[in-house]
Short mmCIF file of C-alpha atoms in Angstrom, two decimals:
data_model
loop_
_atom_site.label_atom_id
_atom_site.label_comp_id
_atom_site.label_asym_id
_atom_site.label_seq_id
_atom_site.Cartn_x
_atom_site.Cartn_y
_atom_site.Cartn_z
CA MET A 1 -9.82 33.90 10.74
CA GLN A 2 -11.31 30.44 10.32
CA SER A 3 -10.24 27.53 12.53
CA PRO A 4 -8.29 24.76 10.76
CA THR A 5 -10.13 21.79 9.29
CA LYS A 6 -8.86 18.38 10.39
CA ILE A 7 -8.88 15.15 8.38
CA LYS A 8 -8.00 11.85 10.05
CA ILE A 9 -5.25 9.82 8.34
CA PRO A 10 -6.10 6.09 8.01
CA LYS A 11 -3.61 3.68 9.61
CA ILE A 12 -2.79 1.95 6.33
CA ILE A 13 -1.42 5.19 4.82
CA SER A 14 2.20 6.00 5.58
CA PHE A 15 3.05 9.66 6.13
CA GLY A 16 5.88 9.52 3.60
CA ARG A 17 3.57 8.32 0.82
CA LEU A 18 1.00 10.94 1.75
CA ILE A 19 3.46 13.84 1.72
CA GLY A 20 5.55 12.55 -1.21
CA PRO A 21 9.23 13.27 -1.92
CA GLY A 22 9.88 16.89 -1.05
CA GLY A 23 6.16 17.44 -0.47
CA CYS A 24 5.30 16.76 -4.11
CA ASN A 25 1.85 15.39 -3.22
CA LEU A 26 0.76 18.23 -0.93
CA LYS A 27 2.38 21.33 -2.45
CA PRO A 28 0.27 21.29 -5.65
CA ILE A 29 -2.91 21.03 -3.56
CA GLU A 30 -1.77 23.97 -1.43
CA GLU A 31 -0.99 26.07 -4.50
CA GLU A 32 -4.22 25.20 -6.34
CA THR A 33 -6.46 25.88 -3.34
CA GLY A 34 -4.63 28.70 -1.57
CA THR A 35 -4.29 26.77 1.68
CA HIS A 36 -1.61 25.57 4.08
CA ILE A 37 -1.60 21.81 4.70
CA HIS A 38 0.12 20.37 7.77
CA VAL A 39 0.47 16.67 8.55
CA ILE A 40 0.27 16.21 12.32
CA THR A 41 1.90 12.86 13.12
CA GLU A 42 2.34 13.22 16.88
CA ALA A 43 -1.39 13.52 17.59
CA LYS A 44 -3.61 10.54 18.38
CA PRO A 45 -4.99 9.86 15.82
CA PRO A 46 -2.63 11.41 13.25
CA HIS A 47 -4.40 13.94 11.06
CA ILE A 48 -4.04 16.67 8.45
CA GLU A 49 -4.80 20.29 9.25
CA ILE A 50 -5.93 22.60 6.47
CA LYS A 51 -5.64 26.35 7.04
CA ILE A 52 -6.31 29.28 4.75
CA ASN A 53 -3.29 30.99 3.20
CA GLU A 54 -4.12 34.62 4.04
CA LYS A 55 -1.83 35.95 1.29
CA ILE A 56 -3.96 34.42 -1.45
CA THR A 57 -7.52 35.58 -2.17
CA LEU A 58 -8.94 33.14 -4.68
CA LEU A 59 -12.29 31.82 -3.52
CA SER A 60 -14.14 32.08 -0.26
CA CYS A 61 -12.48 30.40 2.73
CA LYS A 62 -15.02 27.58 2.91
CA ASP A 63 -14.68 26.80 -0.79
CA ARG A 64 -10.89 26.70 -0.61
CA ILE A 65 -10.86 24.44 2.43
CA LYS A 66 -13.53 22.16 0.94
CA GLU A 67 -11.59 21.88 -2.33
CA ALA A 68 -8.35 21.08 -0.48
CA SER A 69 -10.19 18.59 1.73
CA ASP A 70 -11.72 16.85 -1.29
CA LYS A 71 -8.34 16.64 -3.06
CA LEU A 72 -6.66 15.25 0.07
CA LYS A 73 -9.37 12.62 0.52
CA LYS A 74 -8.97 11.62 -3.13
CA LEU A 75 -5.18 11.39 -2.65
CA MET A 76 -5.61 9.23 0.47
CA LYS A 77 -8.09 6.99 -1.36
CA THR A 78 -5.58 6.52 -4.20
CA ILE A 79 -2.78 5.69 -1.75
CA ASP A 80 -5.10 3.31 0.12
CA LEU A 81 -5.91 1.44 -3.11
CA GLU A 82 -2.20 1.25 -4.01
CA MET A 83 -1.39 -0.19 -0.58
CA LYS A 84 -4.20 -2.77 -0.83
CA ASN A 85 -3.01 -3.79 -4.32
CA ARG A 86 0.53 -4.19 -2.99
CA GLN A 87 -0.76 -6.40 -0.19
CA LYS A 88 -2.70 -8.53 -2.69
CA ASN A 89 0.39 -8.88 -4.89
CA THR A 90 2.48 -9.86 -1.86
CA VAL A 91 -0.07 -12.52 -0.91
CA LYS A 92 -0.15 -13.80 -4.52
CA LYS A 93 3.65 -14.04 -4.55
CA LYS A 94 3.61 -15.97 -1.28
CA VAL A 95 0.98 -18.35 -2.66
CA ASN A 96 2.99 -18.84 -5.84
CA ASN A 97 6.13 -19.47 -3.82
CA ASN A 98 4.27 -22.00 -1.68
CA ASN A 99 2.95 -23.73 -4.80
CA HIS A 100 6.48 -23.83 -6.16
CA LYS A 101 7.70 -25.40 -2.92
CA GLU A 102 4.90 -27.97 -3.00
CA ASN A 103 5.66 -28.79 -6.62
CA HIS A 104 9.34 -29.12 -5.79
CA TYR A 105 8.45 -31.37 -2.86
CA GLU A 106 6.17 -33.49 -5.06
CA LYS A 107 8.86 -33.78 -7.73
CA SER A 108 11.48 -34.90 -5.23
CA LYS A 109 9.01 -37.37 -3.73
CA ARG A 110 8.25 -38.78 -7.19
CA TRP A 111 11.99 -38.93 -7.95
CA LYS A 112 12.60 -40.96 -4.78
CA GLU A 113 9.69 -43.30 -5.61
CA ASN A 114 11.07 -43.84 -9.13
CA ASN A 115 14.52 -44.60 -7.73
CA LEU A 116 13.04 -47.16 -5.34
CA LYS A 117 11.17 -48.82 -8.24
CA ARG A 118 14.37 -48.98 -10.29
CA GLU A 119 16.24 -50.52 -7.36
CA ARG A 120 13.47 -53.14 -6.89
CA ILE A 121 13.45 -54.01 -10.58
CA ALA A 122 17.26 -54.21 -10.61
CA SER A 123 17.29 -56.46 -7.51
CA GLU A 124 14.57 -58.74 -9.00
CA ARG A 125 16.64 -59.22 -12.17
CA LYS A 126 19.64 -60.46 -10.19
#
């Protein structure tokens, strides 16, 4: 029996997104590669263990583990990109909100200046 292969989970990736609802991200990889995939969250650092499913005899053990490892790395890369895009969108929204606040501030400042001008003109006419 081969010892399990371990893959470190990057900090940016949440375990829930990695596993998916009801394991929908990991189960297909297990079925396609004939492996068992376990997410170990209590360890420092958190990691994924890939073991051979002894009941299935598809490819050689090394090939099955390598295929599962490659698919997991691809999944983590996809999740990582999604998280980075979310962070960029959040920053863009904050910038847009700040611009909106500045524009609102500038408008109210201009409004006050215009009111002062009107008051001056009105007082000069009297």
